[in-house]
Structures are given as C-alpha cells and as structure tokens.
Amino acid sequence: MPALRTALLQSSGELGDVAANLKILDEAAARAAAAGAGVLLAPELFLTGYAIGADIARLAEPADGPSARAVAAIAVRHGLAVGYGYPERDTERHGVLYNSAQLIGADGVPLAQYRKTHLFGGFETQWFTPGDQPVVQAELGGLTVGMMICYDVEFPENVRAHALVGTDLLLVPTALMHPAEIVPLSVVPVRAFENQLYLAYANRTGPEGDFEFVGLSTLAGPDGTARARAGRGEELVIGDVDPAFLAASRQENPYLRDRRPGLYGSLV
C-alpha cells in the first residue's frame, strides 16, 4: 500500500471572512496536490476564524451548508481529500452550535463529521455544545482515518479509544495558544507513540483578538518522532503516512498488546 502524503495548512486565514478563507484553502489545496498530497488538513474553525465572539452564531452553517459544498468543489478540483474546522449549526436543535470538523473526499463526498467533545476556555463553553461521539472514522487511501479537535487530543483516553478500534491516522485541526507549546512539541508525538498511529495536528498561527496561536503544526509518527513540523508562521507542511512503517512499528511496540483492561475500571 503506498504512503498517504499528508499536507497541513498552518494559517489563521482572515477573521470573519468565509469567502477569503475558502480562497486560502483552495490555494493550499493546489499546492498540496502539486506536491502529491492525498489529504489536506486545515486548522480548527478555519472557515470563520477563532476569535470572532458573537459572530460565531451568524457565521455557523449546517454540515451540508454552502461552505461544505464549496470545500467539496475544492477537493474535486484538486483531486485530494480536505479536512477543516468550522462552526456547525444543528438544523434539528434550534440555536445549538458545535465546534466541528469535516473530512471531504477527493470525489466531493463527505467522509467524516466530528463535533469537539472537550471544549476549552470561556469562549468555547459559552457558544458551543460539546459533542458526544468520541470516535469518528473514515477510510482514506487504504487507511482508517479518525478525527478530533485540538483540546480533545490532550486527553489520553480519547486517543486510546481510536487506537483500540484501529485508527491509523488521526486528523486534529487545532487552535493552540501560547504558552502551551508543550502540546505539539511533546504531547502529540507521545500520543502517536503510545497509541501506535500517525497524528496530524494542524494549528493556527499568530495573534487573533485576545489569542496568540503558536503554530508548530506537526505530523507525528508511531515512533514518536515529528515527520514534519512547521515553524511559527504561515506555512504548508507535508509528510508521508507510511502503512508499511506503521505495521512494522505496531509489530515491535507492545503497548496495546500488553494492556490489562481489567485493572483500569477505576479510571471511569
């Protein structure tokens, strides 16, 4: 099975300007496709910006809304899957918003839709309802791909749940702020190592309202190393998810085989 080239878009886009952010995503998809990528991942709430306060309610869209259709057109035009973060309006529950991420295939068909389960800070808890489905998966390029968002990855139980049901590549759009640089530098590679999977972590960058995003987007491998890592500025970073290396690593690493679930009941 060939490697899945994975592109991470590190950008905060234009605050509150969905059309401009779709253009940035389109341009990044063109560059990623030219480099042979099969999937492009954009940050958390990329379509609207993060620090938009009450505008979140105005800019939120359904999962199948106009922005989703625009992203599908981008995926088809450039022949690669696209994952991105956006504020989702629940069409069945009036006024309910989710901090969501969606993965759309190269054929324009939605593959996965995820709602952030662990909300961070006052802005998120004020405007969003937490999701209640911890594991969302799709098939992409012969791999089992999972999704979560930012703070979710900092809970080891979340990533372990993916490992136990066979996720090979975990896509994590994020909006990580200073001074939490330890997450991309240490936590993300450790999560990949202890769970024997690849982890793609695409961050925002630079100042935005009261926030300072740190960049450092990372593709971590199952050996705990950063296969690709961005700096602090706007950047498109690309790395390979190698199924053969993943299989060999899983054969050598005994963590999942040596678990003793009967001892862990007190954790829940």
XYZ file of N, CA and C in Angstrom, residues 11-12 30 37 47 53 82 89 104 107 121 123 129-130 133 143 152 161 164 176 180 189 194 199 217 247:
78
model
N -2.340 28.234 9.189
C -2.805 29.573 8.833
C -3.986 29.933 9.717
N -4.108 31.216 10.027
C -5.301 31.700 10.713
C -6.285 32.330 9.752
N -4.240 23.435 -4.031
C -3.497 23.377 -5.291
C -2.030 23.061 -5.033
N 0.108 15.318 -2.443
C -0.655 15.011 -1.233
C -2.013 14.390 -1.590
N -12.729 28.098 8.702
C -13.572 28.813 7.745
C -14.022 30.179 8.240
N -16.089 35.923 18.578
C -17.103 36.262 19.558
C -18.505 35.901 19.104
N -10.022 16.808 1.821
C -9.810 18.042 2.582
C -10.512 17.916 3.932
N -23.995 24.636 12.763
C -25.333 24.886 13.286
C -26.149 23.610 13.164
N -13.825 15.722 3.706
C -14.497 15.516 2.430
C -13.519 14.848 1.470
N -13.584 12.930 -4.210
C -14.735 12.905 -5.103
C -15.838 13.861 -4.650
N -11.923 26.643 27.490
C -11.997 28.061 27.790
C -13.392 28.663 27.686
N -14.704 31.123 25.807
C -15.322 31.352 24.502
C -16.042 30.099 24.022
N -21.955 23.592 22.193
C -22.382 22.405 22.921
C -21.354 21.308 22.649
N -20.890 20.578 23.673
C -19.908 19.520 23.408
C -20.534 18.358 22.649
N -19.819 11.984 20.602
C -19.309 10.817 19.881
C -17.792 10.915 19.815
N -6.312 3.525 4.402
C -6.071 3.718 5.828
C -7.377 4.030 6.552
N -9.162 17.962 22.547
C -9.504 16.541 22.651
C -8.260 15.653 22.728
N -8.922 5.431 22.639
C -10.158 4.895 22.072
C -10.010 4.689 20.567
N -7.753 1.612 19.847
C -8.392 0.326 20.112
C -9.347 -0.095 19.000
N -4.174 26.038 18.982
C -3.389 26.005 20.213
C -2.719 27.349 20.459
N 1.209 27.026 25.495
C 1.024 25.564 25.523
C 1.838 24.845 24.446
N 3.649 13.960 19.740
C 4.477 12.791 19.420
C 4.294 11.631 20.397
N 2.480 6.160 21.924
C 1.849 5.258 22.879
C 0.619 4.560 22.298
N -0.352 10.950 13.696
C -1.195 12.019 14.215
C -0.850 13.317 13.490
N 2.590 23.238 13.772
C 1.816 22.114 13.249
C 2.734 20.916 13.028
N 2.819 -0.684 10.194
C 2.634 -2.107 10.507
C 3.849 -2.664 11.244
